[in-house]
mmCIF file of C-alpha atoms in Angstrom:
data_model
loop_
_atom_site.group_PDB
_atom_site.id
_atom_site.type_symbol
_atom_site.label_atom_id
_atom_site.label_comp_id
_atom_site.label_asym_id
_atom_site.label_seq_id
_atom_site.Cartn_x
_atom_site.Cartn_y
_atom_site.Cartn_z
ATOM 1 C CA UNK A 128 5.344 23.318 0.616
ATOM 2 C CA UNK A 129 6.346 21.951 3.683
ATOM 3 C CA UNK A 130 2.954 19.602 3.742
ATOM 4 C CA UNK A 131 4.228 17.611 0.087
ATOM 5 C CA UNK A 132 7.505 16.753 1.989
ATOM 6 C CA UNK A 133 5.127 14.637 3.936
ATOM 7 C CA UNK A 134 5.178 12.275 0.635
ATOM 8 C CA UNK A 135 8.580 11.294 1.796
ATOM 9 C CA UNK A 136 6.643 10.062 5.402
ATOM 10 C CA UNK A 137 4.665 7.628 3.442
ATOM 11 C CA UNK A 138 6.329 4.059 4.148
ATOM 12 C CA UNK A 139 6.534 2.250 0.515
ATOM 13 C CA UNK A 140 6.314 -0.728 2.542
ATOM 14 C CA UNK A 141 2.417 0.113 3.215
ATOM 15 C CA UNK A 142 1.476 2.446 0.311
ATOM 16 C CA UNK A 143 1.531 -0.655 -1.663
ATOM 17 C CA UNK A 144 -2.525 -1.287 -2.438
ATOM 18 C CA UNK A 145 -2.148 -5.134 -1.754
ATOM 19 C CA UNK A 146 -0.106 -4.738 1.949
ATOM 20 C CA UNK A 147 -2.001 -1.524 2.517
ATOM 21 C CA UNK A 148 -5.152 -3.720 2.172
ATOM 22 C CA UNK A 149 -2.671 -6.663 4.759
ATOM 23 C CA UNK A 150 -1.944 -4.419 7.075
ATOM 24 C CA UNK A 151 -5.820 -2.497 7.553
ATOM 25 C CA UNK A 152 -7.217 -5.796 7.626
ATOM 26 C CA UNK A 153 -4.443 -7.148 10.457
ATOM 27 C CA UNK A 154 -4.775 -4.143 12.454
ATOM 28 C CA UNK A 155 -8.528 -4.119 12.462
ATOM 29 C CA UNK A 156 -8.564 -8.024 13.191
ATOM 30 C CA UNK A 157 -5.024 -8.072 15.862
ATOM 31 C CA UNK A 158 -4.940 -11.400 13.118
ATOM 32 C CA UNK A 159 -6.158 -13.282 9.532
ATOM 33 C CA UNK A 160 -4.888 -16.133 7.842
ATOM 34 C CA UNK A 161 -4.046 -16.715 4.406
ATOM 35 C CA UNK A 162 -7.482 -17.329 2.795
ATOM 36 C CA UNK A 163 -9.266 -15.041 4.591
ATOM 37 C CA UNK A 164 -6.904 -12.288 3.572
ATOM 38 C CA UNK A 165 -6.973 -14.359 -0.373
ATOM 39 C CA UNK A 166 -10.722 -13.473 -0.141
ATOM 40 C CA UNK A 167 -11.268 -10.238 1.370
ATOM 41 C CA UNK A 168 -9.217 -8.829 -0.812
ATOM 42 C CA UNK A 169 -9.489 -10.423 -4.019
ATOM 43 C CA UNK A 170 -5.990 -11.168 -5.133
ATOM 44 C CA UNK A 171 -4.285 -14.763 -6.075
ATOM 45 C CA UNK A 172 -2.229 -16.587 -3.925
ATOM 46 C CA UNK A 173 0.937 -15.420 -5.721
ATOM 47 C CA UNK A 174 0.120 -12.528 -5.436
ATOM 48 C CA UNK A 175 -0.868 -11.768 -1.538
ATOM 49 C CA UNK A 176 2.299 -14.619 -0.968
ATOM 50 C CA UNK A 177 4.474 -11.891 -2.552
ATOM 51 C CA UNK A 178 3.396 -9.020 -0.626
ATOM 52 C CA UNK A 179 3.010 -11.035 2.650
ATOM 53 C CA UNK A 180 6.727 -12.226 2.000
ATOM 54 C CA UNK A 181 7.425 -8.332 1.652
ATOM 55 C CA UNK A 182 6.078 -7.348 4.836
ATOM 56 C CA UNK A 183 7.311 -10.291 6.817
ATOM 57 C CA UNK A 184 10.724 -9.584 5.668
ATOM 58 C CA UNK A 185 10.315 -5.962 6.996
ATOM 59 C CA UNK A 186 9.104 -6.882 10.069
ATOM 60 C CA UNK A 187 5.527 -6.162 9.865
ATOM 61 C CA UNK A 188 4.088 -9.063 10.032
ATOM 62 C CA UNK A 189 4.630 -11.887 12.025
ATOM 63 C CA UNK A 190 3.500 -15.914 10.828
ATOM 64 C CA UNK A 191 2.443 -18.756 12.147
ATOM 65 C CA UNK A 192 1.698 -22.039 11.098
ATOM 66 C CA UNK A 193 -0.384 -24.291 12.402
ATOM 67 C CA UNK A 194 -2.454 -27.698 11.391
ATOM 68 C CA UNK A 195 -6.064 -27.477 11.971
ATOM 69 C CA UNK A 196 -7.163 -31.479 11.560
ATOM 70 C CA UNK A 197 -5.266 -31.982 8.623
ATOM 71 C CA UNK A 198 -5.053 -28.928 7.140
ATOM 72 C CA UNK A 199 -1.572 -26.186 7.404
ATOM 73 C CA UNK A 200 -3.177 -22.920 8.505
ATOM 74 C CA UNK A 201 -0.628 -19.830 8.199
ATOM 75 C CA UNK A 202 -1.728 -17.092 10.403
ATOM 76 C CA UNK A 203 -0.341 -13.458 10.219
ATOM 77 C CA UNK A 204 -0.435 -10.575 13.086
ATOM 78 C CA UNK A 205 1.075 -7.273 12.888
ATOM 79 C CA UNK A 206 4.093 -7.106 14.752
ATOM 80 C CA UNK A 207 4.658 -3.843 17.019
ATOM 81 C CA UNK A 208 6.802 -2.481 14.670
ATOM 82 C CA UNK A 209 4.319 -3.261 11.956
ATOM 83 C CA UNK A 210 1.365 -1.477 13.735
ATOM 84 C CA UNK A 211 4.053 1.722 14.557
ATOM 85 C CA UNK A 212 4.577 1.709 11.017
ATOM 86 C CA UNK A 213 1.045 1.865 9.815
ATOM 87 C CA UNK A 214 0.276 4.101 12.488
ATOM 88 C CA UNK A 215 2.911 6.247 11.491
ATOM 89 C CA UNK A 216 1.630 5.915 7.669
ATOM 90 C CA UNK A 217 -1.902 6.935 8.515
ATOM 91 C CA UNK A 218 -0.816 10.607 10.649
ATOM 92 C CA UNK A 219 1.583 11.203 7.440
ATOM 93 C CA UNK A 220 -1.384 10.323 5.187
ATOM 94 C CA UNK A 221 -4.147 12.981 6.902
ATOM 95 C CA UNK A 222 -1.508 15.483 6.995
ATOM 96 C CA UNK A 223 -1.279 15.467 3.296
ATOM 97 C CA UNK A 224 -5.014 15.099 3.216
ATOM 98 C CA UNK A 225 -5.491 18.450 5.547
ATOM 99 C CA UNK A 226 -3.061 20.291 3.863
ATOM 100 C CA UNK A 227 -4.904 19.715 0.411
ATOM 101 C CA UNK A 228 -7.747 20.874 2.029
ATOM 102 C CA UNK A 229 -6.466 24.076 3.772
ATOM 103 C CA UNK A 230 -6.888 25.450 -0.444
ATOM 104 C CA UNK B 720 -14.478 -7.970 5.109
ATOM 105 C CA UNK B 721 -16.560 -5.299 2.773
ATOM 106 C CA UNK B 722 -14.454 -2.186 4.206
ATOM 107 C CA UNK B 723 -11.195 -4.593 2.067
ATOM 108 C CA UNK B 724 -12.789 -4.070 -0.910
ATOM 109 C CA UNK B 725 -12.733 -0.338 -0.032
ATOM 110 C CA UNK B 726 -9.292 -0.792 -2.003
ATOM 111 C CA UNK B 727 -10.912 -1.428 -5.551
ATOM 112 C CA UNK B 728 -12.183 1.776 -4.789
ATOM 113 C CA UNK B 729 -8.552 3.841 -4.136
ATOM 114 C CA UNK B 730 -7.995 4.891 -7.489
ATOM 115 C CA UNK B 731 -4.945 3.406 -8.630
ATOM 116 C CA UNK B 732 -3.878 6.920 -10.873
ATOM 117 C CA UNK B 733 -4.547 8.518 -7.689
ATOM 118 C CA UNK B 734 -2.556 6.369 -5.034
ATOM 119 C CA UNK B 735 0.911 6.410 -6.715
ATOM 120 C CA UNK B 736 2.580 8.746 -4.581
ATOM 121 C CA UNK B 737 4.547 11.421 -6.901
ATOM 122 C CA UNK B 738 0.444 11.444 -8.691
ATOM 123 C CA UNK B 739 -0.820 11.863 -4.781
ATOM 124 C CA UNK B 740 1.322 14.838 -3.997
ATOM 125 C CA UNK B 741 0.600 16.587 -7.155
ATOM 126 C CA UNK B 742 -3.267 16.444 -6.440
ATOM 127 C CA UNK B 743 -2.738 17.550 -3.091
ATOM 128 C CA UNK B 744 -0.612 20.505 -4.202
ATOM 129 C CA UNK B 745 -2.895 21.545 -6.409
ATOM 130 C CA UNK B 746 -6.072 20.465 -4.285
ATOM 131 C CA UNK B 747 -4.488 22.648 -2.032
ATOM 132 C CA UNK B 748 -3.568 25.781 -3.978
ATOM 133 C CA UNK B 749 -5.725 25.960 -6.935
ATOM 134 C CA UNK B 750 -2.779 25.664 -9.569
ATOM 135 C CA UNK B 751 0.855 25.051 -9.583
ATOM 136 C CA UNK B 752 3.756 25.454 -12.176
ATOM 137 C CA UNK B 753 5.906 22.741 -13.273
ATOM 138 C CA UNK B 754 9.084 24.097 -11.184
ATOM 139 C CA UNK B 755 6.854 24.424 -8.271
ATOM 140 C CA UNK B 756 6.089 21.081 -8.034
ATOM 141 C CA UNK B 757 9.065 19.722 -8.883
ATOM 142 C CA UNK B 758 10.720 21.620 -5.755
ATOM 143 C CA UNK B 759 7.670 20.670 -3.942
ATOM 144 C CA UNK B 760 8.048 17.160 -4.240
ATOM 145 C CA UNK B 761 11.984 16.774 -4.843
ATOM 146 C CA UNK B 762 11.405 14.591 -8.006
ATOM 147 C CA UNK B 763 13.557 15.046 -11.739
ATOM 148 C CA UNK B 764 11.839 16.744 -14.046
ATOM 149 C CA UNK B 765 11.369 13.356 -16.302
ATOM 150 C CA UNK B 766 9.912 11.608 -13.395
ATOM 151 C CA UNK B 767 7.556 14.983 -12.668
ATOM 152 C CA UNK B 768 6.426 15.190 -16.304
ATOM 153 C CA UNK B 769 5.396 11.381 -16.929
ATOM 154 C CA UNK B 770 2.809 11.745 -13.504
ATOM 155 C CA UNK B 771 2.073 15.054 -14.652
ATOM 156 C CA UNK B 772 1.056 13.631 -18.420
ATOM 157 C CA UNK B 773 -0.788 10.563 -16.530
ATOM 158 C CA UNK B 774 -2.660 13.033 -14.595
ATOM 159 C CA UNK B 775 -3.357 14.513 -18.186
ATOM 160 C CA UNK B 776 -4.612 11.978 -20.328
ATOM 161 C CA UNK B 777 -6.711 10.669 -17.399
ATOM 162 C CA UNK B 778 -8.251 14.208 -17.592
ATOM 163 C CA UNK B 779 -7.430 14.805 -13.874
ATOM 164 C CA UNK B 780 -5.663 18.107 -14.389
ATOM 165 C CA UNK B 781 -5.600 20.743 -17.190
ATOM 166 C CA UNK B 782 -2.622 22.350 -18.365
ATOM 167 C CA UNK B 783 -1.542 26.347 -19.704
ATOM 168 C CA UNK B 784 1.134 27.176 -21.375
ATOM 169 C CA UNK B 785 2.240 30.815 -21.453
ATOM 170 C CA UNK B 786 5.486 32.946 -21.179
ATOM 171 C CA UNK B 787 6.362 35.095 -18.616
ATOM 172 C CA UNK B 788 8.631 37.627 -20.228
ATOM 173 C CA UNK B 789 10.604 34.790 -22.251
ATOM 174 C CA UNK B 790 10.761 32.226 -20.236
ATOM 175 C CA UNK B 791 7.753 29.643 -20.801
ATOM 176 C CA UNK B 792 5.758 28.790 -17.811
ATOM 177 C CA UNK B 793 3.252 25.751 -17.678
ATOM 178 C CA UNK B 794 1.405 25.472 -15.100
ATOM 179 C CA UNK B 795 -1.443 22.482 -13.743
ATOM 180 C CA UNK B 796 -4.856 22.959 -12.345
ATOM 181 C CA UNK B 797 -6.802 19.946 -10.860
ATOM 182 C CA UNK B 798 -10.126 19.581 -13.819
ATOM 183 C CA UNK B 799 -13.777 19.319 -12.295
ATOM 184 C CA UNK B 800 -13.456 15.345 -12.461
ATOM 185 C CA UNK B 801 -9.715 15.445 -10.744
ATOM 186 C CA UNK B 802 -11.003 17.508 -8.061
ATOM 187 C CA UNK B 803 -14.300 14.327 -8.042
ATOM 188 C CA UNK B 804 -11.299 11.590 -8.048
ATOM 189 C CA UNK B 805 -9.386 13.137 -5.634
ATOM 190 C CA UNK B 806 -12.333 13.486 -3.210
ATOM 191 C CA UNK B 807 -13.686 9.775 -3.813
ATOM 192 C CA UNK B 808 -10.010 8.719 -2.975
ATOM 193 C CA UNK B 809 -9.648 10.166 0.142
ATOM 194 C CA UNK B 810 -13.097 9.143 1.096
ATOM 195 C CA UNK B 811 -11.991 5.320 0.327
ATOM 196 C CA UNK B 812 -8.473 5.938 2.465
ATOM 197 C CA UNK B 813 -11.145 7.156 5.231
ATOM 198 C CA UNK B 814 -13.339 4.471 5.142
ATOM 199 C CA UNK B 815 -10.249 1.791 5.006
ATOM 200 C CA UNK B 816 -8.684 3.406 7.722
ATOM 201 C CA UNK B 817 -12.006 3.810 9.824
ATOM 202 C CA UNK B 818 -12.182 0.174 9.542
ATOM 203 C CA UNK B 819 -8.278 -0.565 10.232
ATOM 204 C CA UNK B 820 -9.544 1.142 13.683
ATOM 205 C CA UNK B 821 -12.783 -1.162 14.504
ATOM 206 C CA UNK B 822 -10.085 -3.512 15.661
#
């Protein structure tokens, strides 16, 4: 029983299919900017701006902006606390995993 | 960018978490009764019963109804093609958090 409590472990913040997409793709990259994120994962720009916004606000991700030529490039990097958190997500996340496999 | 699109792939009646922790309960022991997994997973019954009839119209578990002595006991085993879900959903978290790790 003790194994379901480990639902509780699971950070809304990152369960979220759009930021858990953000944050996999940050971590595995250390950074990605807007339209590369827009791409890979297939969502509008309100969309990712919403969740981005989300995890910025909790600390997860950190933004910069930048002109490249012309053009405003926003950049995005997990911030420690945001690659704790997903760590933290991911141990939580196997435990469940193990224990539904211990049937 | 082709382990992102690993997320069309996390089934989205799988990956809401009261949904997730009823699977893995019942991945993980066979079959569980409604006041089981409502202890379980510390939810109200309402909350418990509109995942559980998600689960059930989606044909992910199967339900029996019965009394023990008087009082009525229903109780939830993962289906054939629940068990098939539930397996190609942690296979997608695996693969997305493989490639969260190539970083």
């Amino acid at each position: 029983m003790s194994a379901l409590r480990k639902l509780d472990a699971l950070d809304d913040i990152i369960h979220q299919k759009v930021r858990l997409g953000v944050m996999s793709s940050l971590m595995a990259s250390g950074e990605a900017d807007f339209n590369f994120l827009k791409q890979a994962l297939s969502v509008s720009d309100g969309n990712l701006s919403t969740h981005l916004t989300v995890l910025e606000e909790h600390g997860y991700v950190s933004v910069r902006k930048e002109f490249v030529g012309k053009k405003p490039r926003t950049t995005y990097s997990p911030t420690p606390l945001g690659r704790k958190a997903f760590e933290q997500y991911i141990e939580a996340l196997e435990e469940l995993v193990q224990a539904s496999r211990r049937g």
